[in-house]
PDB file of C-alpha atoms in Angstrom:
ATOM      1  CA  MET N   1      59.534  32.169 -83.083  1.00  0.00           C
ATOM      2  CA  GLU N   2      61.358  31.354 -80.098  1.00  0.00           C
ATOM      3  CA  HIS N   3      57.969  29.916 -78.568  1.00  0.00           C
ATOM      4  CA  GLU N   4      57.661  26.961 -81.037  1.00  0.00           C
ATOM      5  CA  ALA N   5      61.421  25.643 -80.724  1.00  0.00           C
ATOM      6  CA  HIS N   6      60.626  25.810 -76.747  1.00  0.00           C
ATOM      7  CA  ALA N   7      57.202  24.142 -77.694  1.00  0.00           C
ATOM      8  CA  SER N   8      58.526  21.602 -80.193  1.00  0.00           C
ATOM      9  CA  HIS N   9      61.952  21.043 -77.925  1.00  0.00           C
ATOM     10  CA  ALA N  10      58.974  20.496 -74.952  1.00  0.00           C
ATOM     11  CA  HIS N  11      57.277  18.032 -76.996  1.00  0.00           C
ATOM     12  CA  HIS N  12      60.136  15.595 -78.748  1.00  0.00           C
ATOM     13  CA  HIS N  13      61.883  15.446 -74.815  1.00  0.00           C
ATOM     14  CA  GLU N  14      57.545  14.535 -74.117  1.00  0.00           C
ATOM     15  CA  MET N  15      57.801  11.437 -76.833  1.00  0.00           C
ATOM     16  CA  ALA N  16      61.227  10.876 -75.775  1.00  0.00           C
ATOM     17  CA  THR N  17      60.100   9.882 -72.197  1.00  0.00           C
ATOM     18  CA  THR N  18      57.550   7.918 -73.668  1.00  0.00           C
ATOM     19  CA  SER N  19      59.297   5.108 -74.507  1.00  0.00           C
ATOM     20  CA  THR N  20      57.104   2.108 -73.101  1.00  0.00           C
ATOM     21  CA  TRP N  21      57.518  -0.895 -74.204  1.00  0.00           C
ATOM     22  CA  ALA N  22      54.075  -0.607 -74.629  1.00  0.00           C
ATOM     23  CA  THR N  23      54.419   2.038 -77.421  1.00  0.00           C
ATOM     24  CA  ALA N  24      57.000  -0.591 -78.553  1.00  0.00           C
ATOM     25  CA  VAL N  25      55.088  -3.057 -79.271  1.00  0.00           C
ATOM     26  CA  ARG N  26      52.563  -1.215 -81.105  1.00  0.00           C
ATOM     27  CA  ALA N  27      55.265   0.094 -82.828  1.00  0.00           C
ATOM     28  CA  THR N  28      56.439  -2.959 -84.028  1.00  0.00           C
ATOM     29  CA  LEU N  29      53.470  -4.622 -84.650  1.00  0.00           C
ATOM     30  CA  HIS N  30      52.272  -1.970 -87.324  1.00  0.00           C
ATOM     31  CA  CYS N  31      55.755  -2.599 -88.695  1.00  0.00           C
ATOM     32  CA  LEU N  32      54.687  -6.193 -89.063  1.00  0.00           C
ATOM     33  CA  THR N  33      51.693  -5.906 -90.662  1.00  0.00           C
ATOM     34  CA  GLY N  34      53.682  -4.088 -93.715  1.00  0.00           C
ATOM     35  CA  CYS N  35      55.988  -6.617 -93.639  1.00  0.00           C
ATOM     36  CA  ALA N  36      53.795  -9.764 -92.924  1.00  0.00           C
ATOM     37  CA  ILE N  37      51.671  -8.475 -96.104  1.00  0.00           C
ATOM     38  CA  GLY N  38      54.849  -7.753 -98.356  1.00  0.00           C
ATOM     39  CA  GLU N  39      56.453 -10.918 -97.902  1.00  0.00           C
ATOM     40  CA  VAL N  40      53.536 -13.027 -97.745  1.00  0.00           C
ATOM     41  CA  LEU N  41      52.389 -11.706-101.477  1.00  0.00           C
ATOM     42  CA  GLY N  42      56.474 -11.624-102.188  1.00  0.00           C
ATOM     43  CA  MET N  43      56.270 -15.250-101.764  1.00  0.00           C
ATOM     44  CA  VAL N  44      52.851 -16.169-103.326  1.00  0.00           C
ATOM     45  CA  ILE N  45      53.714 -14.098-106.690  1.00  0.00           C
ATOM     46  CA  GLY N  46      57.162 -16.029-107.049  1.00  0.00           C
ATOM     47  CA  THR N  47      56.263 -18.997-106.758  1.00  0.00           C
ATOM     48  CA  ALA N  48      53.603 -18.551-108.523  1.00  0.00           C
ATOM     49  CA  LEU N  49      55.784 -16.924-110.929  1.00  0.00           C
ATOM     50  CA  GLY N  50      58.492 -19.878-110.341  1.00  0.00           C
ATOM     51  CA  TRP N  51      60.578 -17.862-109.855  1.00  0.00           C
ATOM     52  CA  GLY N  52      64.134 -18.779-108.223  1.00  0.00           C
ATOM     53  CA  ASN N  53      64.666 -18.419-104.124  1.00  0.00           C
ATOM     54  CA  VAL N  54      66.436 -14.822-104.727  1.00  0.00           C
ATOM     55  CA  PRO N  55      64.845 -13.280-107.302  1.00  0.00           C
ATOM     56  CA  THR N  56      61.290 -14.632-105.124  1.00  0.00           C
ATOM     57  CA  LEU N  57      63.055 -13.524-101.586  1.00  0.00           C
ATOM     58  CA  ILE N  58      63.763  -9.980-103.372  1.00  0.00           C
ATOM     59  CA  LEU N  59      60.901  -8.945-104.504  1.00  0.00           C
ATOM     60  CA  ALA N  60      59.130  -9.994-100.935  1.00  0.00           C
ATOM     61  CA  ILE N  61      61.582  -7.456 -99.493  1.00  0.00           C
ATOM     62  CA  VAL N  62      60.466  -4.839-101.761  1.00  0.00           C
ATOM     63  CA  LEU N  63      57.325  -5.514-101.398  1.00  0.00           C
ATOM     64  CA  ALA N  64      57.625  -5.273 -97.298  1.00  0.00           C
ATOM     65  CA  PHE N  65      58.707  -2.607 -97.516  1.00  0.00           C
ATOM     66  CA  PHE N  66      56.304  -0.904 -99.981  1.00  0.00           C
ATOM     67  CA  PHE N  67      53.617  -2.097 -98.097  1.00  0.00           C
ATOM     68  CA  GLY N  68      55.547  -0.785 -94.484  1.00  0.00           C
ATOM     69  CA  TYR N  69      55.836   2.431 -96.115  1.00  0.00           C
ATOM     70  CA  ALA N  70      52.461   2.886 -97.540  1.00  0.00           C
ATOM     71  CA  LEU N  71      50.462   1.988 -94.194  1.00  0.00           C
ATOM     72  CA  THR N  72      51.945   4.583 -92.441  1.00  0.00           C
ATOM     73  CA  LEU N  73      51.387   6.837 -95.360  1.00  0.00           C
ATOM     74  CA  TRP N  74      48.675   6.081 -95.202  1.00  0.00           C
ATOM     75  CA  GLY N  75      48.140   7.106 -92.088  1.00  0.00           C
ATOM     76  CA  VAL N  76      49.642  10.699 -91.344  1.00  0.00           C
ATOM     77  CA  LEU N  77      48.373  11.498 -94.606  1.00  0.00           C
ATOM     78  CA  LYS N  78      44.857  11.509 -93.081  1.00  0.00           C
ATOM     79  CA  ALA N  79      46.534  13.386 -90.784  1.00  0.00           C
ATOM     80  CA  GLY N  80      46.303  16.274 -93.385  1.00  0.00           C
ATOM     81  CA  VAL N  81      50.099  16.761 -94.025  1.00  0.00           C
ATOM     82  CA  ASP N  82      51.108  16.516 -97.297  1.00  0.00           C
ATOM     83  CA  LEU N  83      52.673  13.772 -99.483  1.00  0.00           C
ATOM     84  CA  ARG N  84      56.321  15.759 -99.897  1.00  0.00           C
ATOM     85  CA  ALA N  85      56.408  15.531 -95.874  1.00  0.00           C
ATOM     86  CA  ALA N  86      54.684  12.148 -95.264  1.00  0.00           C
ATOM     87  CA  LEU N  87      57.297  10.320 -97.624  1.00  0.00           C
ATOM     88  CA  LYS N  88      59.952  11.681 -95.616  1.00  0.00           C
ATOM     89  CA  VAL N  89      58.284  10.858 -91.866  1.00  0.00           C
ATOM     90  CA  ALA N  90      57.414   7.491 -92.663  1.00  0.00           C
ATOM     91  CA  LEU N  91      61.055   7.594 -94.419  1.00  0.00           C
ATOM     92  CA  ALA N  92      62.628   8.217 -90.847  1.00  0.00           C
ATOM     93  CA  ALA N  93      59.912   6.281 -89.083  1.00  0.00           C
ATOM     94  CA  ASP N  94      60.092   2.564 -90.812  1.00  0.00           C
ATOM     95  CA  THR N  95      63.360   1.751 -92.405  1.00  0.00           C
ATOM     96  CA  LEU N  96      65.815   1.049 -89.157  1.00  0.00           C
ATOM     97  CA  SER N  97      61.830  -1.121 -88.159  1.00  0.00           C
ATOM     98  CA  ILE N  98      61.911  -3.100 -91.564  1.00  0.00           C
ATOM     99  CA  ALA N  99      64.872  -3.623 -92.372  1.00  0.00           C
ATOM    100  CA  VAL N 100      65.828  -5.212 -88.853  1.00  0.00           C
ATOM    101  CA  MET N 101      63.002  -7.262 -88.949  1.00  0.00           C
ATOM    102  CA  GLU N 102      62.805  -8.200 -93.277  1.00  0.00           C
ATOM    103  CA  LEU N 103      66.973  -9.108 -91.864  1.00  0.00           C
ATOM    104  CA  VAL N 104      66.032 -11.389 -89.297  1.00  0.00           C
ATOM    105  CA  ASP N 105      62.696 -13.380 -90.516  1.00  0.00           C
ATOM    106  CA  ASN N 106      65.006 -13.747 -94.126  1.00  0.00           C
ATOM    107  CA  GLY N 107      67.306 -14.735 -92.396  1.00  0.00           C
ATOM    108  CA  VAL N 108      64.991 -16.837 -90.801  1.00  0.00           C
ATOM    109  CA  ILE N 109      63.690 -18.932 -93.557  1.00  0.00           C
ATOM    110  CA  VAL N 110      66.676 -18.948 -95.796  1.00  0.00           C
ATOM    111  CA  LEU N 111      68.599 -21.287 -92.252  1.00  0.00           C
ATOM    112  CA  TRP N 112      65.432 -23.051 -91.992  1.00  0.00           C
ATOM    113  CA  PRO N 113      66.347 -26.669 -93.738  1.00  0.00           C
ATOM    114  CA  GLY N 114      63.925 -26.801 -95.952  1.00  0.00           C
ATOM    115  CA  ALA N 115      61.770 -23.781 -95.763  1.00  0.00           C
ATOM    116  CA  MET N 116      63.339 -22.232 -98.821  1.00  0.00           C
ATOM    117  CA  ASP N 117      62.087 -25.273-100.973  1.00  0.00           C
ATOM    118  CA  ALA N 118      58.936 -25.440 -99.854  1.00  0.00           C
ATOM    119  CA  GLY N 119      55.720 -24.447-102.083  1.00  0.00           C
ATOM    120  CA  LEU N 120      52.728 -22.787-100.133  1.00  0.00           C
ATOM    121  CA  ALA N 121      50.864 -26.015 -99.959  1.00  0.00           C
ATOM    122  CA  ASP N 122      53.357 -26.907 -97.619  1.00  0.00           C
ATOM    123  CA  PRO N 123      52.618 -25.938 -94.403  1.00  0.00           C
ATOM    124  CA  LEU N 124      56.358 -26.390 -93.535  1.00  0.00           C
ATOM    125  CA  PHE N 125      56.020 -22.587 -95.728  1.00  0.00           C
ATOM    126  CA  TRP N 126      53.577 -21.574 -93.525  1.00  0.00           C
ATOM    127  CA  TRP N 127      54.851 -22.423 -89.948  1.00  0.00           C
ATOM    128  CA  VAL N 128      58.900 -21.384 -91.269  1.00  0.00           C
ATOM    129  CA  LEU N 129      56.904 -17.912 -91.909  1.00  0.00           C
ATOM    130  CA  ALA N 130      55.086 -17.394 -89.055  1.00  0.00           C
ATOM    131  CA  ILE N 131      58.381 -18.305 -86.791  1.00  0.00           C
ATOM    132  CA  ALA N 132      60.893 -15.995 -88.880  1.00  0.00           C
ATOM    133  CA  LEU N 133      57.815 -13.326 -88.400  1.00  0.00           C
ATOM    134  CA  ALA N 134      57.149 -13.871 -85.022  1.00  0.00           C
ATOM    135  CA  VAL N 135      60.906 -13.797 -83.794  1.00  0.00           C
ATOM    136  CA  ALA N 136      61.372 -10.843 -86.430  1.00  0.00           C
ATOM    137  CA  PHE N 137      58.833  -9.359 -83.552  1.00  0.00           C
ATOM    138  CA  VAL N 138      61.022  -9.842 -80.610  1.00  0.00           C
ATOM    139  CA  LEU N 139      64.265  -8.718 -81.822  1.00  0.00           C
ATOM    140  CA  THR N 140      62.312  -5.448 -83.835  1.00  0.00           C
ATOM    141  CA  THR N 141      60.894  -4.169 -80.847  1.00  0.00           C
ATOM    142  CA  PRO N 142      63.299  -3.398 -78.336  1.00  0.00           C
ATOM    143  CA  VAL N 143      64.925  -1.398 -81.647  1.00  0.00           C
ATOM    144  CA  ASN N 144      61.843   0.339 -81.679  1.00  0.00           C
ATOM    145  CA  LYS N 145      61.942   1.077 -78.222  1.00  0.00           C
ATOM    146  CA  TRP N 146      65.205   2.436 -78.393  1.00  0.00           C
ATOM    147  CA  MET N 147      64.469   4.623 -81.121  1.00  0.00           C
ATOM    148  CA  ILE N 148      60.944   5.974 -79.578  1.00  0.00           C
ATOM    149  CA  GLY N 149      63.282   7.086 -76.519  1.00  0.00           C
ATOM    150  CA  ARG N 150      65.711   8.726 -78.908  1.00  0.00           C
ATOM    151  CA  GLY N 151      62.269  10.390 -80.672  1.00  0.00           C
ATOM    152  CA  LYS N 152      63.021   8.718 -84.053  1.00  0.00           C
ATOM    153  CA  GLY N 153      61.042   5.813 -85.553  1.00  0.00           C
ATOM    154  CA  HIS N 154      57.423   6.107 -84.831  1.00  0.00           C
ATOM    155  CA  ALA N 155      57.896   8.839 -82.899  1.00  0.00           C
ATOM    156  CA  VAL N 156      58.124  11.055 -85.388  1.00  0.00           C
ATOM    157  CA  VAL N 157      54.782   9.362 -86.802  1.00  0.00           C
ATOM    158  CA  HIS N 158      52.560   9.433 -83.172  1.00  0.00           C
ATOM    159  CA  GLN N 159      52.164  13.041 -83.177  1.00  0.00           C
ATOM    160  CA  TYR N 160      49.628  12.905 -86.519  1.00  0.00           C
ATOM    161  CA  HIS N 161      47.867   9.947 -85.153  1.00  0.00           C
TER     162      HIS N 161
END
């Protein structure tokens, strides 16, 4: 038992020291993928249904979290982890990353003049969304690097890859 605890501590220490920018970028790209899928889907659904800005934004954020967690869950479940443990891993790995990404991303969209009123056929909608996701990526990467350096965030997921 003591050996297992030491091995776990050594593994945690190894993860904490491998907090490179490349690892943080990969973790953030993973997060960005789920967020972008959810954002675009939420905006498309909300706009198609003629919803107002607030319900559409809420749907986009909910779907961003859903797809962000789903991508992590899928990878961890493929590694043979049971659903309950995989859910804990996904929540631990992605919550802060997705929250920061969504706050920044949606903040840019809300603050950009005309962006909230642009329809799906308007190039402004797509340009602002791309810029917002890029800004969110740049600002979320250091958060992920900090978390990975402490054995948290996507460091938790990497043991299942």
